XYZ file of C-alpha atoms in Angstrom:
518
model
C -48.861 -117.339 -10.364
C -47.107 -114.113 -9.695
C -45.877 -113.228 -6.253
C -48.081 -111.068 -4.058
C -45.368 -108.404 -3.818
C -44.766 -108.294 -7.570
C -46.144 -105.246 -9.341
C -48.327 -105.791 -12.417
C -47.950 -102.963 -14.917
C -50.135 -104.174 -17.795
C -52.544 -107.048 -18.498
C -53.461 -107.944 -22.100
C -56.058 -110.633 -22.746
C -56.619 -112.649 -25.921
C -52.905 -113.225 -26.558
C -51.933 -116.484 -28.257
C -48.726 -118.400 -27.671
C -48.150 -121.434 -29.920
C -51.764 -121.226 -31.113
C -53.082 -121.347 -27.541
C -54.971 -118.343 -26.205
C -54.145 -116.843 -22.830
C -53.304 -113.623 -20.971
C -50.062 -111.648 -21.158
C -48.822 -110.001 -17.945
C -46.260 -107.187 -17.907
C -44.749 -106.943 -14.410
C -41.981 -104.976 -12.745
C -39.106 -107.349 -13.559
C -40.504 -109.839 -16.068
C -43.185 -110.573 -18.629
C -45.234 -113.765 -18.368
C -47.998 -115.571 -20.234
C -50.689 -117.677 -18.552
C -53.134 -120.120 -20.114
C -56.798 -119.276 -19.638
C -57.626 -122.476 -17.771
C -54.567 -122.454 -15.457
C -53.258 -120.458 -12.517
C -49.547 -120.945 -13.281
C -47.420 -119.035 -15.769
C -46.497 -121.197 -18.727
C -43.983 -118.688 -20.113
C -41.901 -116.251 -18.074
C -39.006 -114.072 -19.248
C -36.971 -111.639 -17.182
C -36.377 -108.259 -18.789
C -32.663 -108.698 -18.149
C -32.676 -111.855 -20.314
C -34.396 -110.178 -23.276
C -32.006 -108.993 -25.950
C -34.381 -107.338 -28.427
C -38.059 -107.252 -29.439
C -39.456 -107.581 -32.952
C -42.904 -106.865 -34.406
C -44.583 -108.193 -37.512
C -45.015 -105.848 -40.502
C -48.381 -104.210 -41.128
C -48.776 -106.126 -44.379
C -48.918 -109.407 -42.503
C -52.289 -110.766 -41.468
C -51.267 -111.690 -37.913
C -50.390 -109.008 -35.360
C -47.370 -110.508 -33.581
C -44.576 -109.500 -31.178
C -41.408 -111.548 -30.725
C -38.848 -111.270 -27.900
C -35.326 -112.606 -28.553
C -33.212 -113.771 -25.605
C -29.482 -113.400 -25.016
C -29.032 -117.176 -25.252
C -30.565 -117.272 -28.735
C -34.073 -118.394 -27.785
C -37.221 -116.546 -28.821
C -40.915 -116.380 -27.922
C -43.644 -115.125 -30.275
C -46.959 -113.743 -29.041
C -49.978 -113.175 -31.314
C -52.565 -110.587 -30.363
C -56.083 -111.863 -31.169
C -58.445 -109.251 -29.802
C -62.000 -110.057 -31.044
C -62.725 -106.327 -31.564
C -60.669 -106.304 -34.743
C -57.250 -105.540 -36.171
C -57.164 -101.983 -34.833
C -57.617 -103.181 -31.238
C -54.998 -105.869 -31.809
C -52.468 -103.289 -32.996
C -53.262 -101.056 -30.005
C -52.587 -103.962 -27.605
C -49.307 -104.714 -29.335
C -48.236 -101.068 -29.300
C -48.927 -100.806 -25.576
C -46.740 -103.859 -24.895
C -44.081 -102.593 -27.302
C -43.877 -99.135 -25.695
C -43.707 -100.607 -22.199
C -40.875 -102.911 -23.268
C -39.040 -99.973 -24.800
C -39.117 -98.241 -21.415
C -38.185 -101.268 -19.282
C -35.540 -103.044 -21.354
C -32.923 -100.235 -21.288
C -33.123 -100.054 -17.493
C -32.358 -103.734 -16.975
C -29.940 -103.868 -19.899
C -27.949 -101.032 -18.331
C -27.565 -103.025 -15.109
C -26.375 -106.124 -16.897
C -24.078 -104.243 -19.239
C -22.492 -102.299 -16.377
C -21.656 -105.524 -14.522
C -20.268 -107.065 -17.692
C -18.171 -103.970 -18.343
C -16.696 -104.106 -14.839
C -15.912 -107.814 -15.187
C -14.403 -107.321 -18.619
C -12.306 -104.417 -17.339
C -10.991 -106.492 -14.434
C -10.056 -109.358 -16.729
C -8.273 -107.037 -19.142
C -6.306 -105.198 -16.455
C -5.270 -108.327 -14.520
C -3.706 -111.055 -16.712
C -3.404 -113.436 -13.764
C -7.111 -113.085 -13.012
C -7.925 -113.705 -16.673
C -5.801 -116.857 -16.724
C -7.422 -118.001 -13.483
C -10.825 -117.437 -15.066
C -9.875 -119.603 -18.038
C -8.452 -122.364 -15.848
C -11.419 -122.558 -13.501
C -14.516 -121.291 -15.311
C -13.825 -122.109 -18.944
C -12.687 -125.610 -18.002
C -15.926 -125.957 -15.953
C -14.161 -126.610 -12.664
C -16.331 -123.981 -10.945
C -19.177 -121.803 -12.166
C -18.844 -118.146 -13.088
C -21.059 -117.107 -10.157
C -18.755 -118.880 -7.690
C -15.703 -117.307 -9.289
C -17.009 -113.738 -9.187
C -18.447 -114.191 -5.693
C -14.889 -114.421 -4.354
C -13.968 -111.205 -6.196
C -16.786 -109.110 -4.738
C -14.299 -106.746 -3.059
C -12.937 -105.765 -6.472
C -16.442 -104.846 -7.629
C -16.841 -102.657 -4.560
C -13.559 -100.841 -5.146
C -14.323 -100.245 -8.829
C -17.779 -98.907 -8.057
C -16.371 -96.577 -5.427
C -13.972 -95.135 -7.967
C -16.827 -94.376 -10.349
C -18.836 -92.452 -7.763
C -18.042 -88.761 -7.799
C -18.471 -86.781 -4.627
C -20.456 -83.597 -4.844
C -18.362 -80.782 -3.399
C -20.175 -78.089 -1.449
C -22.917 -77.668 1.122
C -26.307 -79.245 0.595
C -29.256 -76.877 0.036
C -31.180 -78.464 2.912
C -28.380 -77.658 5.358
C -28.126 -74.073 4.076
C -31.872 -73.568 4.403
C -31.897 -74.847 7.985
C -28.830 -72.772 8.880
C -30.213 -69.465 7.600
C -33.591 -70.142 9.222
C -31.965 -70.590 12.604
C -29.629 -67.634 12.055
C -32.411 -65.169 11.309
C -34.213 -66.343 14.438
C -31.157 -66.105 16.649
C -29.535 -63.436 18.789
C -26.656 -63.006 16.328
C -28.951 -61.528 13.679
C -31.298 -59.408 15.790
C -28.611 -57.733 17.859
C -27.049 -56.019 14.795
C -30.138 -53.939 14.119
C -29.893 -50.189 14.764
C -33.181 -49.633 16.532
C -33.674 -51.748 19.644
C -37.305 -51.925 20.682
C -38.620 -53.054 23.996
C -40.929 -55.547 22.327
C -38.042 -57.528 20.838
C -37.274 -60.734 22.719
C -33.539 -60.093 22.216
C -33.559 -56.497 23.417
C -32.412 -57.441 26.917
C -29.448 -59.348 25.454
C -28.461 -56.360 23.308
C -28.693 -53.988 26.267
C -26.579 -56.307 28.374
C -23.922 -56.400 25.650
C -23.924 -52.609 25.380
C -23.372 -52.287 29.121
C -20.423 -54.671 28.972
C -18.921 -52.721 26.049
C -19.217 -49.409 27.926
C -17.683 -50.978 31.007
C -14.691 -52.215 29.029
C -14.240 -48.815 27.363
C -14.217 -47.054 30.720
C -11.392 -49.267 31.992
C -7.904 -47.952 31.318
C -5.200 -50.101 29.785
C -2.454 -50.729 32.320
C 0.085 -51.926 29.773
C 1.109 -49.034 27.465
C 2.569 -51.458 24.937
C -0.910 -52.638 23.987
C -2.706 -49.297 24.414
C -3.820 -48.437 20.881
C -5.248 -45.074 21.943
C -1.760 -43.706 22.702
C -0.376 -44.606 19.278
C -0.387 -41.481 17.072
C 1.865 -39.584 14.665
C 3.584 -36.403 15.921
C 6.075 -33.854 14.558
C 9.682 -34.487 15.601
C 11.088 -30.993 15.004
C 10.081 -27.631 13.626
C 11.712 -28.472 10.311
C 9.219 -31.246 9.778
C 5.705 -30.544 8.716
C 3.106 -31.083 11.379
C 0.899 -34.121 11.012
C -2.756 -33.568 11.594
C -4.739 -36.204 13.365
C -7.268 -38.226 11.447
C -10.577 -37.215 12.961
C -12.726 -38.800 10.313
C -15.716 -40.694 11.602
C -17.386 -43.445 9.640
C -20.959 -42.656 8.684
C -21.866 -46.299 8.205
C -23.598 -47.281 11.426
C -23.718 -50.961 10.492
C -19.922 -51.064 10.168
C -19.476 -49.437 13.553
C -21.917 -51.869 15.115
C -20.153 -54.824 13.541
C -16.741 -53.615 14.780
C -18.168 -53.119 18.265
C -19.479 -56.685 18.227
C -16.096 -58.032 17.166
C -14.366 -56.076 19.906
C -16.882 -57.337 22.441
C -16.314 -60.923 21.356
C -12.538 -60.500 21.649
C -12.965 -58.986 25.108
C -15.049 -61.930 26.274
C -12.439 -64.371 24.962
C -9.612 -62.533 26.764
C -11.629 -62.355 29.953
C -12.237 -66.114 29.822
C -8.526 -66.801 29.284
C -7.598 -64.553 32.213
C -10.096 -66.301 34.474
C -8.542 -69.681 33.662
C -5.019 -68.589 34.632
C -5.553 -68.667 38.450
C -7.045 -72.166 38.169
C -3.960 -73.424 36.322
C -1.553 -71.830 38.794
C -2.790 -73.821 41.817
C 0.730 -75.121 42.371
C 1.854 -71.638 43.317
C -0.698 -71.345 46.107
C 1.881 -71.129 48.830
C 3.658 -68.278 47.067
C 0.383 -66.389 46.737
C -0.312 -66.838 50.416
C 3.125 -65.415 51.238
C 2.437 -62.385 49.050
C -0.931 -61.877 50.736
C 0.723 -62.126 54.129
C 3.291 -59.526 53.112
C 0.514 -57.222 51.920
C -1.367 -57.546 55.186
C 1.785 -56.824 57.170
C 2.418 -53.782 55.000
C -1.080 -52.469 55.593
C -0.758 -52.944 59.313
C 2.544 -51.076 59.345
C 1.042 -48.218 57.361
C -1.972 -47.802 59.594
C 0.015 -48.138 62.796
C -0.069 -44.800 64.721
C -1.280 -43.106 61.527
C 2.187 -42.851 59.945
C 4.350 -44.835 57.524
C 7.490 -46.477 58.893
C 10.775 -45.494 57.392
C 12.239 -48.556 55.629
C 8.913 -49.841 54.260
C 8.691 -50.577 50.526
C 5.219 -50.273 49.029
C 3.712 -51.699 45.869
C 3.866 -48.344 44.097
C 7.643 -48.212 44.658
C 8.103 -51.679 43.167
C 6.010 -50.880 40.074
C 8.803 -49.000 38.131
C 11.125 -51.963 38.616
C 8.539 -54.425 37.316
C 7.678 -52.120 34.410
C 11.354 -51.795 33.488
C 11.784 -55.553 33.570
C 8.727 -55.981 31.391
C 9.940 -53.436 28.829
C 13.355 -55.049 28.780
C 11.898 -58.510 28.104
C 9.848 -57.111 25.218
C 12.543 -54.945 23.607
C 15.644 -57.096 23.992
C 16.130 -60.231 21.910
C 18.315 -63.133 22.933
C 19.560 -63.714 19.382
C 20.923 -60.141 19.121
C 22.554 -60.071 22.558
C 26.112 -60.848 23.426
C 27.166 -64.426 23.782
C 27.649 -65.437 27.342
C 30.510 -67.734 28.177
C 29.325 -71.018 29.586
C 31.288 -71.884 32.731
C 33.203 -75.120 32.293
C 35.039 -77.373 34.686
C 38.715 -77.956 33.909
C 40.065 -81.493 33.884
C 42.764 -82.139 36.454
C 44.794 -85.346 36.190
C 46.816 -86.487 39.184
C 48.753 -89.245 37.393
C 49.189 -88.586 33.681
C 50.778 -91.987 32.871
C 47.597 -93.846 33.840
C 45.764 -92.244 30.884
C 48.562 -92.860 28.345
C 48.858 -96.651 28.696
C 46.344 -99.456 28.335
C 45.007 -101.641 31.116
C 47.393 -103.948 32.921
C 46.861 -107.632 31.933
C 45.659 -109.926 34.681
C 48.131 -112.712 33.769
C 51.680 -112.579 32.474
C 51.928 -113.050 28.690
C 54.768 -113.180 26.199
C 55.189 -110.096 24.033
C 57.064 -110.016 20.748
C 59.603 -107.282 20.501
C 60.577 -105.373 17.391
C 63.861 -107.303 17.070
C 61.992 -110.640 17.041
C 59.646 -109.435 14.285
C 62.547 -108.240 12.109
C 64.385 -111.556 12.582
C 61.290 -113.555 11.567
C 60.827 -111.458 8.432
C 64.498 -111.956 7.479
C 64.179 -115.723 7.958
C 61.068 -115.963 5.719
C 62.776 -113.923 3.009
C 65.759 -116.279 2.942
C 63.517 -119.365 2.730
C 61.511 -117.959 -0.190
C 64.652 -116.984 -2.109
C 66.121 -120.486 -1.718
C 62.877 -122.336 -2.673
C 62.901 -124.416 -5.893
C 59.749 -125.823 -7.555
C 59.456 -129.601 -8.159
C 56.223 -130.161 -10.121
C 57.158 -133.644 -11.289
C 57.285 -135.034 -7.785
C 53.511 -135.055 -7.003
C 52.595 -136.585 -3.686
C 48.846 -137.118 -4.553
C 47.920 -140.602 -5.760
C 45.799 -141.314 -8.828
C 43.001 -142.787 -6.699
C 42.513 -139.590 -4.740
C 42.682 -137.500 -7.904
C 39.860 -139.477 -9.541
C 37.776 -139.168 -6.380
C 38.115 -135.397 -6.344
C 37.170 -135.168 -10.022
C 34.086 -137.275 -9.391
C 32.942 -135.089 -6.517
C 33.393 -131.951 -8.624
C 31.498 -133.406 -11.603
C 27.692 -132.791 -12.045
C 25.864 -135.133 -9.710
C 28.802 -135.414 -7.332
C 28.877 -134.733 -3.610
C 30.052 -131.154 -4.118
C 27.682 -130.344 -6.995
C 24.212 -130.894 -5.472
C 23.010 -127.389 -6.365
C 23.909 -127.669 -10.044
C 20.785 -129.595 -11.062
C 18.456 -127.145 -9.364
C 20.294 -124.184 -10.819
C 19.920 -125.572 -14.340
C 16.284 -126.641 -13.864
C 14.959 -123.528 -15.580
C 16.954 -124.494 -18.667
C 15.736 -128.089 -18.560
C 12.013 -127.147 -18.546
C 10.584 -125.221 -21.483
C 9.002 -121.790 -21.132
C 5.552 -123.118 -22.065
C 5.750 -125.817 -19.415
C 6.846 -123.297 -16.783
C 3.916 -121.051 -17.649
C 1.460 -123.942 -17.453
C 2.859 -124.981 -14.076
C 2.394 -121.449 -12.752
C -1.198 -121.272 -13.997
C -2.140 -124.609 -12.461
C -0.462 -123.717 -9.194
C -2.344 -120.401 -9.036
C -5.672 -122.101 -9.821
C -5.096 -124.761 -7.158
C -4.241 -122.119 -4.560
C -7.487 -120.290 -5.353
C -9.535 -123.470 -4.920
C -7.752 -124.368 -1.698
C -8.409 -120.868 -0.379
C -12.140 -121.450 -0.821
C -11.819 -124.894 0.785
C -9.937 -123.817 3.897
C -12.136 -120.742 4.387
C -15.053 -123.078 5.175
C -13.478 -124.179 8.467
C -14.780 -124.103 11.085
C -18.101 -125.185 9.563
C -20.466 -123.323 11.860
C -23.409 -123.004 9.460
C -25.293 -125.195 7.033
C -24.055 -123.092 4.145
C -20.408 -123.776 5.037
C -21.089 -127.507 5.334
C -22.613 -127.603 1.863
C -19.777 -125.488 0.492
C -17.007 -127.708 1.882
C -18.639 -130.798 0.351
C -18.921 -128.985 -2.957
C -15.305 -127.820 -2.780
C -14.142 -131.402 -2.173
C -15.872 -132.426 -5.388
C -14.364 -129.416 -7.168
C -10.841 -130.347 -6.009
C -11.298 -133.894 -7.269
C -12.507 -132.544 -10.598
C -9.469 -130.252 -10.796
C -7.149 -133.149 -9.991
C -8.594 -135.316 -12.738
C -8.971 -132.529 -15.321
C -5.750 -130.586 -14.764
C -3.250 -132.301 -12.509
C -3.251 -135.826 -13.957
C -2.803 -134.668 -17.598
C -0.013 -132.332 -16.490
C 1.738 -135.133 -14.615
C 1.506 -137.405 -17.640
C 2.855 -134.646 -19.857
C 5.829 -134.107 -17.541
C 6.612 -137.819 -17.534
C 7.448 -137.638 -21.256
C 10.279 -135.192 -20.486
C 11.990 -137.733 -18.166
C 12.764 -135.171 -15.477
C 14.358 -136.407 -12.280
C 12.592 -133.725 -10.216
C 8.909 -134.058 -9.272
C 7.532 -130.651 -10.262
C 3.954 -131.254 -9.107
C 4.829 -132.979 -5.852
C 3.988 -129.895 -3.815
C 0.571 -129.553 -5.444
C -0.184 -133.201 -4.719
C 0.820 -132.669 -1.083
C -1.539 -129.691 -0.786
C -4.381 -131.727 -2.280
C -3.722 -134.692 -0.012
C -3.705 -132.368 3.011
C -7.092 -130.952 1.991
C -8.513 -134.450 1.403
C -7.273 -135.652 4.800
C -8.862 -132.628 6.472
C -12.164 -133.352 4.749
C -12.074 -137.039 5.734
C -11.414 -136.138 9.369
C -14.208 -133.574 9.354
C -16.648 -136.003 7.760
C -15.735 -138.795 10.210
C -16.249 -136.438 13.159
C -19.543 -135.317 11.665
C -20.801 -138.890 11.249
C -19.770 -139.781 14.800
C -21.827 -136.883 16.144
C -24.893 -138.046 14.251
C -24.598 -141.599 15.577
């Protein structure tokens, strides 16, 4: 019977399969046929396994529908509604139309996976060769092979997904809803009513703006109100001031809001400066003490002492220093000479000679070197060759020739260097393919340890059988083929060592497992 969670889309009664009448069920992922006297589906086909559907011509007496599978099989259903041929054709058309809607959906899933697999095999020759060595030779199944390459499916699918650039409509709708209900929208309106819930906020902002406007700028370098064009001389035409006023109230309000925001930011930055300058607390206390002393001296006897310097007298000096730091540039100033310390040497000879040796040694003078050169020149000029008088015996000569010959003591690397010429290109390629396939199988085997779950235990037993199958199907024929070439080097010795190591690990694991059970 069908599962309780499986959705039934269509039920057609009086449908014959192999001359036996039953009921045809069209479900979410498969179509099935059940005999009238049973509660189990006798025929069940997944939509993904169906290749095509066929219907009988109208000229034929029987109203039939045939589904052809991807593996070549087929199932034929005959519609035998007792109401007549018209009802039979209606039942068949309903099944046909439903199949036309469902088959492309499942076929698209299967075809997309096959396209990705085919693309991977075409782009990666090593993966394609590994597929032939393991799957085509029936060492492992295709599902096991592609299960280990799941990360490549993920990367290929990620590349196909295109990201939609922009902001989602849901986010925009929520943003504008909150904006129109917020203080930032209502405060820009011209008329401020007392009934508005944001009117108090707008009035508070207006008071802060007026307060900032009433304050004078102490630094004339940043006072924009004092910047204006003026005539230099009578010869120049007078420049009239621009007294134009913008009639757009919304623009003025927006500019006022920007200025207010900038003022609040500057005020916050200025309030953070005293907190950061806590290290200079002692200096501030000294300045406060000086100010208090100055006040006391001013108020003493109602007159100002003579040699007392007030803050107002220091202000021009500070202003001049500030202007100078703004106007003058270090790059355009004169280069200042860096004071350097002169080197004074008490004993010059100590810096002109090397260190004094700890022990007395014999030095060769220039006269000794010239005498030695003259002696060698005389010996070379008086030398006569005597090639006939060879002092090496024949026994030693033959020994040296033997050591320098291929296979000798001094020629051990010659055989390995010429190994690529001794083995054919086809044999080298086959060795590489078998080595790559064995490494892939061993990777699956060793990834099972430690066997912490039942799934890993079953997998390691299965991988042991797979390794034995690979050894008998691939390694033994290759070893026999290499024996016909009569090579002195064992080319598959390393692969046999890797297999023996895996077999020993499995035997130890199985022995430990049996000991735990007993």
